[in-house]
mmCIF file of C-alpha atoms in Angstrom:
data_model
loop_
_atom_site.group_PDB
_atom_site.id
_atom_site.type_symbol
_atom_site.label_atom_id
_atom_site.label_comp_id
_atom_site.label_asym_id
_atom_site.label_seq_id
_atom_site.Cartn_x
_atom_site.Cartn_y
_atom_site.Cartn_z
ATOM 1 C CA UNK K 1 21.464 -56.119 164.461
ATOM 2 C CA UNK K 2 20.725 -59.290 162.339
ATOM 3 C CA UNK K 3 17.304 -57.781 161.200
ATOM 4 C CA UNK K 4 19.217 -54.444 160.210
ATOM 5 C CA UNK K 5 21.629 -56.768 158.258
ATOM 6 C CA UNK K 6 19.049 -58.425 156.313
ATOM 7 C CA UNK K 7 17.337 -54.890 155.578
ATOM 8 C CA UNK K 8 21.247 -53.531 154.745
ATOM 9 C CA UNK K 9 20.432 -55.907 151.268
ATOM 10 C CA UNK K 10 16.945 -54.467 150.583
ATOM 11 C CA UNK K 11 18.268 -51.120 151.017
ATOM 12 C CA UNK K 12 20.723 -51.817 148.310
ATOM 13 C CA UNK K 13 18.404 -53.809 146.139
ATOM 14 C CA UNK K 14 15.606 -50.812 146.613
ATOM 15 C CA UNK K 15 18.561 -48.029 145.277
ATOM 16 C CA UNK K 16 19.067 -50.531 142.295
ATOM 17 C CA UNK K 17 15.514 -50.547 141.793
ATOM 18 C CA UNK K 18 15.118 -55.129 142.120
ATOM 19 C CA UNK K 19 12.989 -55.192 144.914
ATOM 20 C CA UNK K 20 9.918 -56.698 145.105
ATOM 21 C CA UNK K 21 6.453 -54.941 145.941
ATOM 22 C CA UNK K 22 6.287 -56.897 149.059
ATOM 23 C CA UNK K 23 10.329 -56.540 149.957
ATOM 24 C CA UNK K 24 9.655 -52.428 149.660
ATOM 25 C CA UNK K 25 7.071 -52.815 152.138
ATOM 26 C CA UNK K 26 8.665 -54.209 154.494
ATOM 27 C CA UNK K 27 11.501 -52.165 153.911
ATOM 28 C CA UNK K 28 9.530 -49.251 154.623
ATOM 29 C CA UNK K 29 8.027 -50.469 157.453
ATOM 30 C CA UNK K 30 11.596 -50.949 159.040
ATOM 31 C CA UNK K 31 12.635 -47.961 158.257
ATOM 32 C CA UNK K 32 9.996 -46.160 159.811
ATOM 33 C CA UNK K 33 11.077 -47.709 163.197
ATOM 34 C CA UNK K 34 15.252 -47.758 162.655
ATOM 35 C CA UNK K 35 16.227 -44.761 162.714
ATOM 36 C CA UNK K 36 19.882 -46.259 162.125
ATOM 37 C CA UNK K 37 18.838 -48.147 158.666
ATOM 38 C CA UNK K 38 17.008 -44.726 157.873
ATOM 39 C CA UNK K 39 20.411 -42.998 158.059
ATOM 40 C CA UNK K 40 21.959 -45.364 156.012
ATOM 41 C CA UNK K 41 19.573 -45.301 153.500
ATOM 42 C CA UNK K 42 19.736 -41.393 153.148
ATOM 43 C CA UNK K 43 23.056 -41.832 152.730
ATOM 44 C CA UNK K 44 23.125 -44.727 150.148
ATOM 45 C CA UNK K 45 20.607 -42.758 148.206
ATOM 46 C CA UNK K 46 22.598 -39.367 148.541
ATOM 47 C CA UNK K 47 25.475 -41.150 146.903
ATOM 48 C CA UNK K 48 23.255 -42.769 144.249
ATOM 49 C CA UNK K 49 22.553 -39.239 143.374
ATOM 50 C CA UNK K 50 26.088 -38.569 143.389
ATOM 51 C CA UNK K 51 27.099 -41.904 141.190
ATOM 52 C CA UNK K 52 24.211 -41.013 138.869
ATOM 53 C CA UNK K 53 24.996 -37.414 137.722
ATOM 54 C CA UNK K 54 28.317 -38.291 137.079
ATOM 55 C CA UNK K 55 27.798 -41.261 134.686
ATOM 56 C CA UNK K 56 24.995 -39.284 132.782
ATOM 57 C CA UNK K 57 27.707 -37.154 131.839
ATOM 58 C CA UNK K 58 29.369 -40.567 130.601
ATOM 59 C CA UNK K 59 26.138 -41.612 129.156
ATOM 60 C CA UNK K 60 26.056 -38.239 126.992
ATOM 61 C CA UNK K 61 29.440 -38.355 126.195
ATOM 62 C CA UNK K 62 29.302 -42.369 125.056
ATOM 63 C CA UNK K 63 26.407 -41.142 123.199
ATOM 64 C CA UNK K 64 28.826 -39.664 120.387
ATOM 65 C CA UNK K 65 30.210 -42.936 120.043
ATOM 66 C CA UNK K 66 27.452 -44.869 119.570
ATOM 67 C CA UNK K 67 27.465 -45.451 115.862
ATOM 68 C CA UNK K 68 31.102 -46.226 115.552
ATOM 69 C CA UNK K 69 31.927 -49.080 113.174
ATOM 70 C CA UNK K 70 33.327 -51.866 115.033
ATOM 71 C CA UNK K 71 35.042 -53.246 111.934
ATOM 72 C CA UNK K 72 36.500 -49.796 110.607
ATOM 73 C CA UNK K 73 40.181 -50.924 111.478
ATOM 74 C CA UNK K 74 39.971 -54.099 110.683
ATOM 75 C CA UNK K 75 38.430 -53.922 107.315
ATOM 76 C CA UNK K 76 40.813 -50.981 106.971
ATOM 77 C CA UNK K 77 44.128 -52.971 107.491
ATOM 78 C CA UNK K 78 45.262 -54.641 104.488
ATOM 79 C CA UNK K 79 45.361 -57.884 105.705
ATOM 80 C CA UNK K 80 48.391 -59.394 103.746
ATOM 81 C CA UNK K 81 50.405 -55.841 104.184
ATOM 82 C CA UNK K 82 50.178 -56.651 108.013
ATOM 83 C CA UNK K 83 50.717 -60.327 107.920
ATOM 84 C CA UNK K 84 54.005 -59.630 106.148
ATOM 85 C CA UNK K 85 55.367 -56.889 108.694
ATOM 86 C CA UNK K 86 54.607 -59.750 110.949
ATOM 87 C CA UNK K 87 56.424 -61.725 109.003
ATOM 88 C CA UNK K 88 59.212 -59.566 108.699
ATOM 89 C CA UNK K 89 59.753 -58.951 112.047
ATOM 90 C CA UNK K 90 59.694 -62.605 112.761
ATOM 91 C CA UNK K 91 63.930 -63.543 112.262
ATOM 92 C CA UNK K 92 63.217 -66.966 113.019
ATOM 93 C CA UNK K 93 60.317 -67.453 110.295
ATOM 94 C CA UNK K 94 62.168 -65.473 107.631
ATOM 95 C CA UNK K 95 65.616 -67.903 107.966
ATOM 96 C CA UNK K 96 63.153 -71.049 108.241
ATOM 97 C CA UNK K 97 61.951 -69.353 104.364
ATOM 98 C CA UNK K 98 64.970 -68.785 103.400
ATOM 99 C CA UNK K 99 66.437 -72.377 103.833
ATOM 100 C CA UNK K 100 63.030 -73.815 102.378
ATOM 101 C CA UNK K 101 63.490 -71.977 99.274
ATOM 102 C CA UNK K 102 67.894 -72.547 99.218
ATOM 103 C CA UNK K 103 66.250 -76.229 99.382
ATOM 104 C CA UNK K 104 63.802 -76.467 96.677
ATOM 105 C CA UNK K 105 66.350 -74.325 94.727
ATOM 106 C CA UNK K 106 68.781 -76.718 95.033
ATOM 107 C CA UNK K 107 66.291 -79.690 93.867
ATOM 108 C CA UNK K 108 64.983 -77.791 91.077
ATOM 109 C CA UNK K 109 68.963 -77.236 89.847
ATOM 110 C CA UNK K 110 69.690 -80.909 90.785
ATOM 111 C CA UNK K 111 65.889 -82.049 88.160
ATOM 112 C CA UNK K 112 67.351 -79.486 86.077
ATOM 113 C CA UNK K 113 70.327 -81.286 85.397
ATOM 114 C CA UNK K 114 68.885 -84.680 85.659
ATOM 115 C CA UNK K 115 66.577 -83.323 82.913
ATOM 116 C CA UNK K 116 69.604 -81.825 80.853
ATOM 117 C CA UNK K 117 71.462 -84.924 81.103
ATOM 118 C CA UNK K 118 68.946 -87.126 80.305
ATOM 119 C CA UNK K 119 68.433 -85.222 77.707
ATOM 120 C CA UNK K 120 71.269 -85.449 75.820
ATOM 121 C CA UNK K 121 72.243 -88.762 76.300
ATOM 122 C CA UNK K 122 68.872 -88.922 74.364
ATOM 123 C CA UNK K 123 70.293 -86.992 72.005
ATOM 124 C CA UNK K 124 73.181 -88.649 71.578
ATOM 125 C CA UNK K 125 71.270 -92.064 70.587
ATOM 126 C CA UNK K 126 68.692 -90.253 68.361
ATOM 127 C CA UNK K 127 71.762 -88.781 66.119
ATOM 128 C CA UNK K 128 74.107 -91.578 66.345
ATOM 129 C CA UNK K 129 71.657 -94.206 65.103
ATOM 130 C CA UNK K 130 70.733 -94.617 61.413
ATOM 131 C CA UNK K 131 66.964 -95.255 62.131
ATOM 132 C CA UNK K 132 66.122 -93.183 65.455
ATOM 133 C CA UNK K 133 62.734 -92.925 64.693
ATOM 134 C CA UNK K 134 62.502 -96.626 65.525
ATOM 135 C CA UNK K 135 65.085 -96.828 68.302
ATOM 136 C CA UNK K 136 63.213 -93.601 70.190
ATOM 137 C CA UNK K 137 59.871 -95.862 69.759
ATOM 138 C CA UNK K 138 61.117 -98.963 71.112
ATOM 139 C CA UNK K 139 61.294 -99.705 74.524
ATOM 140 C CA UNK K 140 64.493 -101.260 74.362
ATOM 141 C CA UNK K 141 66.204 -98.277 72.918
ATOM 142 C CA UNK K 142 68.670 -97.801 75.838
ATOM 143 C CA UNK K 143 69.653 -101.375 75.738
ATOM 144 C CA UNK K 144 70.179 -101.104 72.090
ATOM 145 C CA UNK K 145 72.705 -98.373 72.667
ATOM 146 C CA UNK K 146 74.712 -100.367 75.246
ATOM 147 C CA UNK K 147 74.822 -102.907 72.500
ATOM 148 C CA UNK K 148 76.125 -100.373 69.713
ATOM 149 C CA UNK K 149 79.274 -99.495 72.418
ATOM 150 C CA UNK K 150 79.790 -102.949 73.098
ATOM 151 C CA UNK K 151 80.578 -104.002 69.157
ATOM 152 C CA UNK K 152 82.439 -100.716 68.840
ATOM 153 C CA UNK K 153 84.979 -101.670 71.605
ATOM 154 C CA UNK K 154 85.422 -105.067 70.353
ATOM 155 C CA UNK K 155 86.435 -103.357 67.174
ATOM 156 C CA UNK K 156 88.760 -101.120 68.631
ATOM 157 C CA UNK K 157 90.120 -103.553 70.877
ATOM 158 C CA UNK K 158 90.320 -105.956 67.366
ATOM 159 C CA UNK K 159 92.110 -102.909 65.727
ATOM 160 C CA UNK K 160 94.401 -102.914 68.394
ATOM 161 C CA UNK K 161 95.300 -106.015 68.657
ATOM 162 C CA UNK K 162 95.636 -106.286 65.367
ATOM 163 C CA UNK K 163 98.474 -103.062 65.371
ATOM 164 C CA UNK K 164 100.377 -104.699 67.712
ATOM 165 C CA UNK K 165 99.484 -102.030 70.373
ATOM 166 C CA UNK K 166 99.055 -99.149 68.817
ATOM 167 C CA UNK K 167 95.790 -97.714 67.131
ATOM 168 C CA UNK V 1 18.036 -65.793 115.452
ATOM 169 C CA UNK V 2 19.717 -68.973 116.509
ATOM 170 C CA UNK V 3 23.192 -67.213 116.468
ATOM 171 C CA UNK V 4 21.528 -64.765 119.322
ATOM 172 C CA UNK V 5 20.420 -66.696 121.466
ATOM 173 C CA UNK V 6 23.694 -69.531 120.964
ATOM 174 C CA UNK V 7 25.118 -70.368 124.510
ATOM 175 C CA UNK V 8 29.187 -69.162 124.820
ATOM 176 C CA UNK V 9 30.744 -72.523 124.292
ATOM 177 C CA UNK V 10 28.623 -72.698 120.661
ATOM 178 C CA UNK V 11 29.718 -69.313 119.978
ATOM 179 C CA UNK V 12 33.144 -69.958 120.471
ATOM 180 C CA UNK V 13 32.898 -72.718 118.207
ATOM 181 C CA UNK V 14 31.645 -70.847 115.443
ATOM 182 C CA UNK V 15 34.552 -68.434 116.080
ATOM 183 C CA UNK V 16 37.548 -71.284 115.661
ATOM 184 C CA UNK V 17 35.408 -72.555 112.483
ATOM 185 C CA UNK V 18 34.317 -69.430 111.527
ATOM 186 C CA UNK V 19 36.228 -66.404 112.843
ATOM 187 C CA UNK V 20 34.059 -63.936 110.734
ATOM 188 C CA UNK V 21 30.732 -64.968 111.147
ATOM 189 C CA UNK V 22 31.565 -65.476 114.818
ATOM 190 C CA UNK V 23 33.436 -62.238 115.689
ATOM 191 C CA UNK V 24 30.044 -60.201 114.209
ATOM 192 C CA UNK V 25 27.680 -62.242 116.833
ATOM 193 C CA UNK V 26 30.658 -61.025 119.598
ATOM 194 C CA UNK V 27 30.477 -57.164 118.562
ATOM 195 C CA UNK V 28 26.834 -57.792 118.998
ATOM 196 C CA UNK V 29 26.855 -59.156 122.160
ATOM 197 C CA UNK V 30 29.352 -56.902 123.861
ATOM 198 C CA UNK V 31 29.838 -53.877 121.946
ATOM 199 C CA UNK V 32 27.404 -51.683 124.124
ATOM 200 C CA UNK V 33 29.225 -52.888 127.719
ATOM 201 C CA UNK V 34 32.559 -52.807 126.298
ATOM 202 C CA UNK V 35 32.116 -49.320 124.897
ATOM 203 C CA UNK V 36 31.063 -48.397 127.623
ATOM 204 C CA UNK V 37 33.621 -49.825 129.692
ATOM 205 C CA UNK V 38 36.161 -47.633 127.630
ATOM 206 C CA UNK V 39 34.158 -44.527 127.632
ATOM 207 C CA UNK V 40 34.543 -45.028 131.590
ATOM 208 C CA UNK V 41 38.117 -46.111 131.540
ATOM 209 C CA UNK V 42 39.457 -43.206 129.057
ATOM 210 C CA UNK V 43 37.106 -40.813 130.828
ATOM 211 C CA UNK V 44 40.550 -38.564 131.563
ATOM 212 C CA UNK V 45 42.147 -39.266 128.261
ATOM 213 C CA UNK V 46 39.048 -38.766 125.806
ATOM 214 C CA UNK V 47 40.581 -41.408 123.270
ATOM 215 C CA UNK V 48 37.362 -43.507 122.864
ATOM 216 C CA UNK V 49 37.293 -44.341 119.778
ATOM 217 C CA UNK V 50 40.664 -45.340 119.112
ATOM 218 C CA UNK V 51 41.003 -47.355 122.183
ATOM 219 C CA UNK V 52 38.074 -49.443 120.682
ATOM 220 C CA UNK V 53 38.781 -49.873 117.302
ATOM 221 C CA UNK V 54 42.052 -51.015 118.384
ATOM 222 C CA UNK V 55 40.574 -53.012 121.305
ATOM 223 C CA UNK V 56 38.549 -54.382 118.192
ATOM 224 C CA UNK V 57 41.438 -55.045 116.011
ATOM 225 C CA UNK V 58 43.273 -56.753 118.664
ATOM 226 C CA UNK V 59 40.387 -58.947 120.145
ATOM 227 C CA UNK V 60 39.694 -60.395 116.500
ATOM 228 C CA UNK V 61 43.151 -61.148 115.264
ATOM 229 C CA UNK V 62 43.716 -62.921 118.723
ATOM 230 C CA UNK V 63 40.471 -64.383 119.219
ATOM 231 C CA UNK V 64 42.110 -67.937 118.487
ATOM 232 C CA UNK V 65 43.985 -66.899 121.929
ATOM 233 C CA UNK V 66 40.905 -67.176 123.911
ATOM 234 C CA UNK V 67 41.086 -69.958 126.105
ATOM 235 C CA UNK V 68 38.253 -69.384 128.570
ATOM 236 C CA UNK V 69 34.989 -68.745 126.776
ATOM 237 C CA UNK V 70 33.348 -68.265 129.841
ATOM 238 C CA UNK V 71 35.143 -65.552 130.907
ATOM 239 C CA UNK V 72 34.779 -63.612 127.368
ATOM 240 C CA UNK V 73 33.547 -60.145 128.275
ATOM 241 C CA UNK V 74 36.686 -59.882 130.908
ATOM 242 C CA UNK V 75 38.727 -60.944 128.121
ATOM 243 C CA UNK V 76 37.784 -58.319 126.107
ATOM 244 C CA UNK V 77 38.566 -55.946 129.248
ATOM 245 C CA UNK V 78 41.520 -56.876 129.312
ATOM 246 C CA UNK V 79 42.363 -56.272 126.111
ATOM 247 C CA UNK V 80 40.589 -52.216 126.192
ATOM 248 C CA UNK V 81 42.511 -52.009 129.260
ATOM 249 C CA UNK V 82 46.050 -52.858 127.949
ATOM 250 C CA UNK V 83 45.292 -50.804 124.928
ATOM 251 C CA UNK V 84 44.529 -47.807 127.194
ATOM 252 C CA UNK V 85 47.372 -48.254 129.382
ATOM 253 C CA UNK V 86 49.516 -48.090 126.025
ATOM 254 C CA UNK V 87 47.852 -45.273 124.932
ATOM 255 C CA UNK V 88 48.644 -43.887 128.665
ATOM 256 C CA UNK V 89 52.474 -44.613 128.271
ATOM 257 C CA UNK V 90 52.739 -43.086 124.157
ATOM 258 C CA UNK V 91 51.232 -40.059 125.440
ATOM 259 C CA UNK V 92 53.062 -40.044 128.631
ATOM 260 C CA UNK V 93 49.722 -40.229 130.707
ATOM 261 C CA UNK V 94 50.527 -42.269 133.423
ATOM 262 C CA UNK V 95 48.335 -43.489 136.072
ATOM 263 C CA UNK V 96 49.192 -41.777 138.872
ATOM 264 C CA UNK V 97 49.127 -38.618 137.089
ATOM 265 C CA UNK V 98 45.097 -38.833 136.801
ATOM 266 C CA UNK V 99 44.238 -36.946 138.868
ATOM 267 C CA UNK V 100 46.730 -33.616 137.785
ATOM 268 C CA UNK V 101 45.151 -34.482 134.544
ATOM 269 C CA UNK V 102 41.192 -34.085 135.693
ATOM 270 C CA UNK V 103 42.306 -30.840 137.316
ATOM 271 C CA UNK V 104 44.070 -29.241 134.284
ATOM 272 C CA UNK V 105 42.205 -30.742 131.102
ATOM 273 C CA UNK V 106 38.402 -30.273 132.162
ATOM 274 C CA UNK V 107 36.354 -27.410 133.570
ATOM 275 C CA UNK V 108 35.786 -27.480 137.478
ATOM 276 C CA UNK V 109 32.068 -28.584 137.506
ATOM 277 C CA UNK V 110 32.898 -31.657 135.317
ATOM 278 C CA UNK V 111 36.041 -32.451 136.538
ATOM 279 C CA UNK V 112 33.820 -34.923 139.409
ATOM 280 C CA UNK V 113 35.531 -36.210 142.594
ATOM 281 C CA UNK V 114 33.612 -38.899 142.290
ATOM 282 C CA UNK V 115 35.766 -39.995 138.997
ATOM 283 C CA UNK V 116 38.623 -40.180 141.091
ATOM 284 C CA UNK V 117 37.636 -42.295 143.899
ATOM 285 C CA UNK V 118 35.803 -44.799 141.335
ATOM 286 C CA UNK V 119 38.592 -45.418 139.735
ATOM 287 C CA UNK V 120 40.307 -46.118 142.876
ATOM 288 C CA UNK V 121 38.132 -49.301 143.892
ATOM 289 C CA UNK V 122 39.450 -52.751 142.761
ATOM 290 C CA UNK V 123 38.942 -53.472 139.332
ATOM 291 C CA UNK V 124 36.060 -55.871 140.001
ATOM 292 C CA UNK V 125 33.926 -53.160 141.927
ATOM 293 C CA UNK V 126 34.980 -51.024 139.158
ATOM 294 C CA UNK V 127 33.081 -53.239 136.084
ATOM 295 C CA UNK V 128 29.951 -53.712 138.362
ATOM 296 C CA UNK V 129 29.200 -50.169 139.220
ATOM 297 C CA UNK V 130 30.070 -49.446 135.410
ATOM 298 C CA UNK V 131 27.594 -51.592 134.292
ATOM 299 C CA UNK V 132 25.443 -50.572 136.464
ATOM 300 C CA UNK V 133 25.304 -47.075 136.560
ATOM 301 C CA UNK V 134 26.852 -46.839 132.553
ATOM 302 C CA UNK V 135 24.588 -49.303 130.910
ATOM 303 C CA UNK V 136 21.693 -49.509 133.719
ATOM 304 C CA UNK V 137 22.186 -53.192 133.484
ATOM 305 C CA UNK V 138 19.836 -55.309 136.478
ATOM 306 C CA UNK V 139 21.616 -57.790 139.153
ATOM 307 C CA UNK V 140 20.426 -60.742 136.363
ATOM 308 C CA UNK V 141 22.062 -58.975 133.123
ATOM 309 C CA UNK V 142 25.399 -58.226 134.742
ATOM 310 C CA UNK V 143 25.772 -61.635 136.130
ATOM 311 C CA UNK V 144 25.335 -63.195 132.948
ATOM 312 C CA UNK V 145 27.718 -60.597 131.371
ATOM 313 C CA UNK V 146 30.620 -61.170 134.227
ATOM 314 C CA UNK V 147 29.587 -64.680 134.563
ATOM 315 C CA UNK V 148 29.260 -64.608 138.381
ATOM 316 C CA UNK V 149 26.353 -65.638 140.727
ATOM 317 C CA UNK V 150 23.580 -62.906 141.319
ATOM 318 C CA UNK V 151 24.434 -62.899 145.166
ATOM 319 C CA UNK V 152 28.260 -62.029 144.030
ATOM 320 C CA UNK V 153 26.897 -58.530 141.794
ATOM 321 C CA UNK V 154 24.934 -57.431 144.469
ATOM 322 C CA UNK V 155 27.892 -58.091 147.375
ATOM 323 C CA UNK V 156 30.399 -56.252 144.977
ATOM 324 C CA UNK V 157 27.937 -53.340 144.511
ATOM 325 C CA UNK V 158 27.416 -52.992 148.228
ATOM 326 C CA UNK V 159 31.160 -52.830 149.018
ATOM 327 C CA UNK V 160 31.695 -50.663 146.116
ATOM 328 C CA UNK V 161 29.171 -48.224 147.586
ATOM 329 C CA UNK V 162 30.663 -48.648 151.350
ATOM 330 C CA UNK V 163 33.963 -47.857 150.330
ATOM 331 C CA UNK V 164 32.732 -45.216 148.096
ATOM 332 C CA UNK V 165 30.814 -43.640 150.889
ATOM 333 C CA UNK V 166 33.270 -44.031 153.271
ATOM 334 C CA UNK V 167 35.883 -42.122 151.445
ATOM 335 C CA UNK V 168 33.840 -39.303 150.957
ATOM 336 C CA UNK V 169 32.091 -39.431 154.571
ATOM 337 C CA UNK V 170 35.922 -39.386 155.765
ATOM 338 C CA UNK V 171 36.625 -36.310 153.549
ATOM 339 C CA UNK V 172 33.839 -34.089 155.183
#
């Protein structure tokens, strides 16, 4: 029974064809004597038969498909169109967009302001001062300007004094 | 050349640095067994080509998703196999229904009993015989395919073919 075990494997290796020369031999030899591996090999073969007529019809069939363009739907998909369905079906990625952009919006309105005031306090110096074109060169403009408001309180608060309270 | 003959772990470092170059070497490697894989698997459905370009589609905008790259062939299986299943359930061609299907949608002689009871064996008898019979692979090409030992493709094809037999010894 061990023997016919060991020639159970060369049966199936001689169906699939991976037998050696010298295995085949010895296969045939066996079976010539075993009339129980004989069976079992008619019927392993009978089945091949079976296995094999019905994947040539698959093998004609895949046939058609042979030349098929792997790539066809993947070069067909627009790549971006399909990235932002993705996107759009994603809730959690579209509010994490939306409260990146409500927070760069709000810095750009916060620099815009900065900006606007900045702006016009440089203004403000430029058109109050006789010679702007100097003060707008120097670097101690701004200073400059804190020293014009000083004076001008002390004469206000000289003028007032000087009313008795009232301007 | 090189890129042919690269082992799977180089390969699937080309494919995280470069998922273009490296997806064309994987269609070259396992377009014939996969296709034919789905030719098998949509034998009752006759969807072929969709099921692949999809399967296609799929495998390269999740390739990043691969953990094992060992086991990249069953990967890809897996993928043509959930792709036919939803194909099954749009269409409303269940599984179980297979076999109502082979008897209404082909003609007699090519509607094979034999379809039926392959597709009954567990899914790893299934891929062997398919490669076998489909592709003609040998014990050596199938092994390196499935990555399994020799010994294991040539154990699965024998039970394969016992239960195979046996089912249609115990019909007669």
């Amino acid at each position: 029974m061990n023997n016919c075990c060991y020639y159970q494997e060369l049966i199936q290796a001689e169906i699939d064809r991976e037998n050696t020369s010298a295995e085949k031999e010895e296969l045939h030899a066996h079976l010539r004597k075993c009339g129980h591996c004989c069976k079992e090999y008619e019927s392993f073969l009978k089945l091949d038969q079976n296995l094999n007529s019905f994947f040539s019809e698959l093998k004609e069939q895949k046939l058609q498909y042979t030349k098929i363009n792997p790539f066809k739907k993947i070069s067909s998909i627009n790549y971006w169109k399909s990235r932002f369905k993705e996107w759009g079906s994603n809730v959690g990625y579209c509010l994490k967009v939306s409260a990146a952009l409500a927070v760069f919006s709000i810095m750009c309105l916060l620099f815009v302001t900065f900006i606007w005031n900045f702006s016009a306090q440089l203004r403000q110096v430029t058109w109050s001062s006789p010679n702007h074109e100097n003060r707008l060169l120097s670097p101690l403009w701004f200073y400059s300007r804190y020293e014009q408001e000083e004076e001008f309180e002390k004469y206000y608060f000289l003028l007032f004094e000087e009313g008795n309270g009232r301007l | 050349m090189y890129y042919r003959t690269m082992s799977l772990q180089q390969l699937y470092q080309l494919l995280l640095e470069h998922p273009q170059k490296g997806f064309q070497i994987v269609v070259e490697r396992y377009q014939k067994p996969l296709l034919s894989y789905i030719t098998y698997k949509s034998f009752f459905a006759g969807n072929v080509e969709d099921v692949f370009q999809e399967t296609m589609y799929r495998a390269y905008k999740n390739i990043s998703s691969l953990k094992n790259p060992e086991r990249m062939y069953a990967w890809l299986c897996g993928i043509a196999l959930n792709v036919i299943r939803e194909y099954g359930r749009r269409h409303h061609l269940h599984l179980p229904l297979r076999e109502e299907l082979l008897e209404t949608s082909r003609p007699p002689e090519v509607t094979s009993d034999i379809a039926t009871k392959i597709s009954l064996l567990p899914e790893m008898y299934q891929q062997v015989v398919v490669l076998k019979y489909l592709d003609g692979y040998s014990y050596k090409e199938i092994s390196d395919l499935l990555r399994i030992h020799i010994s294991t493709v040539r154990s699965r094809l024998f039970e394969a073919r016992k239960i195979l037999r046996n089912t249609m010894e115990g019909e007669q």
